[in-house]
Short mmCIF file of C-alpha atoms in Angstrom, two decimals:
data_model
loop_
_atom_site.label_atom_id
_atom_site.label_comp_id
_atom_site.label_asym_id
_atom_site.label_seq_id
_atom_site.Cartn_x
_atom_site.Cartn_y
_atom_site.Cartn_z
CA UNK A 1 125.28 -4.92 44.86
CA UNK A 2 124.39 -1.42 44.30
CA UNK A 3 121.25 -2.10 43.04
CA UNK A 4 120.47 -4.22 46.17
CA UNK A 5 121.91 -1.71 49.09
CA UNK A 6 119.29 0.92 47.30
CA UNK A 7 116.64 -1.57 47.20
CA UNK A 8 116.94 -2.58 50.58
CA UNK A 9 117.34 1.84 51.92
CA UNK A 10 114.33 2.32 49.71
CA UNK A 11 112.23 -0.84 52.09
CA UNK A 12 113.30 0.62 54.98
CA UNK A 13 112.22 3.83 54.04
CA UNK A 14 108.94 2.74 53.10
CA UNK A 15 108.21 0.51 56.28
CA UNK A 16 109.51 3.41 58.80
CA UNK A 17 106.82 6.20 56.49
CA UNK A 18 104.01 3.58 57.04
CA UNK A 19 105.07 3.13 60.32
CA UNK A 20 105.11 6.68 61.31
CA UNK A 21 101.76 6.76 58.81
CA UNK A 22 100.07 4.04 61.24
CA UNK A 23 101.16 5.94 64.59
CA UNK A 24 99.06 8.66 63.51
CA UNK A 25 95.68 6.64 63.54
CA UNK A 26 95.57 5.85 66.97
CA UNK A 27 93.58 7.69 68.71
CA UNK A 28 90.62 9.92 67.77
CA UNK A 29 89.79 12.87 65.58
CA UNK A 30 87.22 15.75 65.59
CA UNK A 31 83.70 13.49 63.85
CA UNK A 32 84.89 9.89 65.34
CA UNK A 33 81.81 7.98 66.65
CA UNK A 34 82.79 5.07 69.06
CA UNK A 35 80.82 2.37 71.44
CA UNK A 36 82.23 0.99 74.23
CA UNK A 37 81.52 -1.83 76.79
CA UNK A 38 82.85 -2.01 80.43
CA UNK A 39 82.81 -4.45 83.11
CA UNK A 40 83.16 -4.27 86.93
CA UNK A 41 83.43 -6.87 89.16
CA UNK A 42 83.79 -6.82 93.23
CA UNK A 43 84.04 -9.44 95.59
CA UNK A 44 84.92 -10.17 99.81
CA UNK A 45 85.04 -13.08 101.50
CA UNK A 46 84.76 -11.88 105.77
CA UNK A 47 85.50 -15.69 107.14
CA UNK A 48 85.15 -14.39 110.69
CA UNK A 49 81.25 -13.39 110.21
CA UNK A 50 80.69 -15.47 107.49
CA UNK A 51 79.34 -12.28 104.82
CA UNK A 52 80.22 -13.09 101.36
CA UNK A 53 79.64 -10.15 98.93
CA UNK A 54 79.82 -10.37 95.18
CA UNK A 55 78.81 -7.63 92.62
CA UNK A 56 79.13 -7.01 89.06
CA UNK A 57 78.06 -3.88 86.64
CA UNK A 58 78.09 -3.46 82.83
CA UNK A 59 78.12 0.00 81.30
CA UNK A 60 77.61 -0.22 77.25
CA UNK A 61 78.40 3.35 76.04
CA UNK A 62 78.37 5.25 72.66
CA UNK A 63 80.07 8.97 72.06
CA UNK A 64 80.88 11.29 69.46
CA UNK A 65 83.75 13.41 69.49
CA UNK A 66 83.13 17.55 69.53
CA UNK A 67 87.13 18.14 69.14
CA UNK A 68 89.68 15.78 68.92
CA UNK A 69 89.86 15.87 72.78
CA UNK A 70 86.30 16.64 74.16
CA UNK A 71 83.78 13.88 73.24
CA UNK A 72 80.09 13.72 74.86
CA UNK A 73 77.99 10.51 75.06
CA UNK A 74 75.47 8.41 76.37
CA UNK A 75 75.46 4.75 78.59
CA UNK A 76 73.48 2.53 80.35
CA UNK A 77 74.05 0.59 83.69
CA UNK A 78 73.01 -2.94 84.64
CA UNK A 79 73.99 -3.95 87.50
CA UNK A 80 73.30 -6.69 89.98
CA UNK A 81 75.19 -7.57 93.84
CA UNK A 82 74.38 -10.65 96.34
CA UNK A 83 74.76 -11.00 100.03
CA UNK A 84 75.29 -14.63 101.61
CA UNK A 85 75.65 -15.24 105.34
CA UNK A 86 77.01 -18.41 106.34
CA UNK A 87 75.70 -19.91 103.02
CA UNK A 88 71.93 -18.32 103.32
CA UNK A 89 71.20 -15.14 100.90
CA UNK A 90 70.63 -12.43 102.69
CA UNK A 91 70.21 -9.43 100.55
CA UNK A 92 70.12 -9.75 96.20
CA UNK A 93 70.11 -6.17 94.56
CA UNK A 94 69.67 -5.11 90.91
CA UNK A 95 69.82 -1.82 89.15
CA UNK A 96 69.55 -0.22 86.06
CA UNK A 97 70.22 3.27 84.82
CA UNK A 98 70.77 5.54 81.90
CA UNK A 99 72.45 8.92 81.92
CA UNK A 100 75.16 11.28 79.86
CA UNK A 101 78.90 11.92 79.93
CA UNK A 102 81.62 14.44 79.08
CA UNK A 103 85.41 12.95 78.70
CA UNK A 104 88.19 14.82 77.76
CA UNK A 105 91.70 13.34 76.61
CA UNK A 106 94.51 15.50 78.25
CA UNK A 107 97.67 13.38 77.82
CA UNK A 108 99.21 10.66 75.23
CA UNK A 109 101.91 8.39 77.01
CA UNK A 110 103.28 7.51 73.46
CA UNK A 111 101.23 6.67 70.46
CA UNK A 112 98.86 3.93 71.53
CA UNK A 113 97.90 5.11 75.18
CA UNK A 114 95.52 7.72 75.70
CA UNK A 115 94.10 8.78 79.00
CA UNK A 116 91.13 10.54 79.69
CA UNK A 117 88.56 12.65 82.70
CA UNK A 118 85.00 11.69 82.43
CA UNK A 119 82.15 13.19 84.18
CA UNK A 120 78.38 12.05 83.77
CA UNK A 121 75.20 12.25 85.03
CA UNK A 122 72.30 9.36 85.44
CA UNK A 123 69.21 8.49 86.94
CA UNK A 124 68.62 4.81 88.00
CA UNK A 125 66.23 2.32 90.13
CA UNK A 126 67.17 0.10 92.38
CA UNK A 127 65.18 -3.39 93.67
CA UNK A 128 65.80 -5.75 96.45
CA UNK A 129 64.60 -9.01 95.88
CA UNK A 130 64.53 -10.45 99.43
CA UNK A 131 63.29 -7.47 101.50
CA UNK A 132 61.31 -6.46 98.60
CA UNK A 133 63.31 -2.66 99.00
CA UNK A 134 62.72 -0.74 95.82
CA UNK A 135 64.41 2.88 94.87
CA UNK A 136 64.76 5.66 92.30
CA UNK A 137 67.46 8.37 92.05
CA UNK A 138 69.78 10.04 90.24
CA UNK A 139 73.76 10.76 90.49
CA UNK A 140 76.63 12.66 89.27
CA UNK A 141 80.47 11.41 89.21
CA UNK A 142 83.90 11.78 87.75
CA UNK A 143 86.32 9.27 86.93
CA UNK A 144 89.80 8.77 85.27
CA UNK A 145 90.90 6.42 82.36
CA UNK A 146 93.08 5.35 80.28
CA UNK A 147 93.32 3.20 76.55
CA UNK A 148 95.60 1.46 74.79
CA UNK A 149 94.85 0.84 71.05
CA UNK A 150 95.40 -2.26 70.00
CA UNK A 151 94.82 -1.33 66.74
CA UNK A 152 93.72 1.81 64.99
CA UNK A 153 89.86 0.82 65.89
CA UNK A 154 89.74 -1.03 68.57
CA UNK A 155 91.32 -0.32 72.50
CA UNK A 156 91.15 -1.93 75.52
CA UNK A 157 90.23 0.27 78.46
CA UNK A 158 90.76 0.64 82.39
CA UNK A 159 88.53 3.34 84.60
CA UNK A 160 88.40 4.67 88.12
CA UNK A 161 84.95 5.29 87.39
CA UNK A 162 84.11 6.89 90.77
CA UNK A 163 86.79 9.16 92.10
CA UNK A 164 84.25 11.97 92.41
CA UNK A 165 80.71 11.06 93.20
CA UNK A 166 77.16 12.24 94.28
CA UNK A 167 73.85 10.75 94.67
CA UNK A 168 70.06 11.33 95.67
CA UNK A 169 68.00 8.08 95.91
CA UNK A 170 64.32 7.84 97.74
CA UNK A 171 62.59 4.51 98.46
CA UNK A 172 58.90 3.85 98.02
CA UNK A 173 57.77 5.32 101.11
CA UNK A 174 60.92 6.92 102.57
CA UNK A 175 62.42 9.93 102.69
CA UNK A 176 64.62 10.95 100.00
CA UNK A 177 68.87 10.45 101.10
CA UNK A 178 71.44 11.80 99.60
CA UNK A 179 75.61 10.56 99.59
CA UNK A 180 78.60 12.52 98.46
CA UNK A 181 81.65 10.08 98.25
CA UNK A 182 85.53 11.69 97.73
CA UNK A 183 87.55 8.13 96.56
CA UNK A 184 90.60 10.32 95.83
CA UNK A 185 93.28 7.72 97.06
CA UNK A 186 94.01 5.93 93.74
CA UNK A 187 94.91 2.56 95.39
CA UNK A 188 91.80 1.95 97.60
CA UNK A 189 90.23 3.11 93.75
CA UNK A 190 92.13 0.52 92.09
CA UNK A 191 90.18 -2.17 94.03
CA UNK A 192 86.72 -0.90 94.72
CA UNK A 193 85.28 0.78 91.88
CA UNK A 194 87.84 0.02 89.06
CA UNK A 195 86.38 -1.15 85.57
CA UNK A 196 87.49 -2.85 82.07
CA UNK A 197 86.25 -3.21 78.44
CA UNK A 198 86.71 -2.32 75.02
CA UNK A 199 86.21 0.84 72.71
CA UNK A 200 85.19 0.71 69.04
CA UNK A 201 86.12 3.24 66.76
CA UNK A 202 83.54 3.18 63.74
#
């Protein structure tokens, strides 16, 4: 009986230390190299004019962490957005982009959430295929995030990717415009410009 009473401390033991051991992955350390993929979806349905608007953006990203908080990185954006009224396309956008980011980790909510401030910087172009509208610019924005690890590699992500944002776009044959946009009111956030993917830690 003995015998099994120290057998069964001595499991226990073990499972809690690799427990404890395991806790201690999640997350990122000072070296870590990770891509991630994000997704962004909108959509409105105004019945009493008939506009239907749907839009959708994918930002594939790859970092390396400076510290174990600080990492810098670079991403791409592909985007596309379509206006219908009363059934008839209207206006059918598509972009593309490339730029650099900064994103800092400032707070752990337990072992497997991590959030995160990100600030970047892009230039992009920008064609309409029915008016035949084209555009180049560049812009600047900061966001919040945060992670939870499903394992020690892998974690699933949600971003307010534009809480903070600035941009400078000129059409062929326009004048150049500029936009600075303060989204600072977290639940109008939530549903405009909110985003979800995936991280992988190599």
């Amino acid at each position: 009986m003995k015998k099994v009473l120290l057998s069964a401390v001595a499991l226990l033991a073990f499972g809690f230390a690799n427990a404890q051991e395991e806790a201690k992955t999640f997350g990122f350390a000072q070296g870590d190299i990770f891509v991630e993929g994000n997704l962004g979806f909108s959509s409105t349905n105004d019945k009493n004019t008939e506009v239907k608007t749907n839009g959708f953006q994918f930002n594939p990203a790859a970092g390396y962490f400076v510290t174990e908080k600080f990492a810098v990185g670079v991403e791409l954006m592909v985007g596309s957005s379509k206006e219908e009224v009363a059934g008839t396309d209207t206006e059918k956008n598509s972009n593309f982009g490339a730029g650099v980011f900064a994103r800092y980790y400032f707070l752990d909510l337990g072992a497997r959430f991590k959030t995160y401030a990100q600030a970047g910087f892009a230039f992009g172009t920008e064609k309409e295929t029915v008016s035949d509208y084209k555009a180049n610019g560049f812009g600047m924005g900061a966001g919040l995030g945060i992670q939870y690890f499903v394992t020690p590699k892998i974690a699933i992500n949600f971003g307010l990717s534009d809480v903070l944002s600035y941009s400078s776009y000129k059409a062929d044959g326009g004048k150049a415009q500029t936009a600075f946009t303060g989204n600072v009111n977290v639940f109008n956030n939530f549903f405009s410009t909110a985003q979800f993917g995936l991280t992988y830690k190599l």
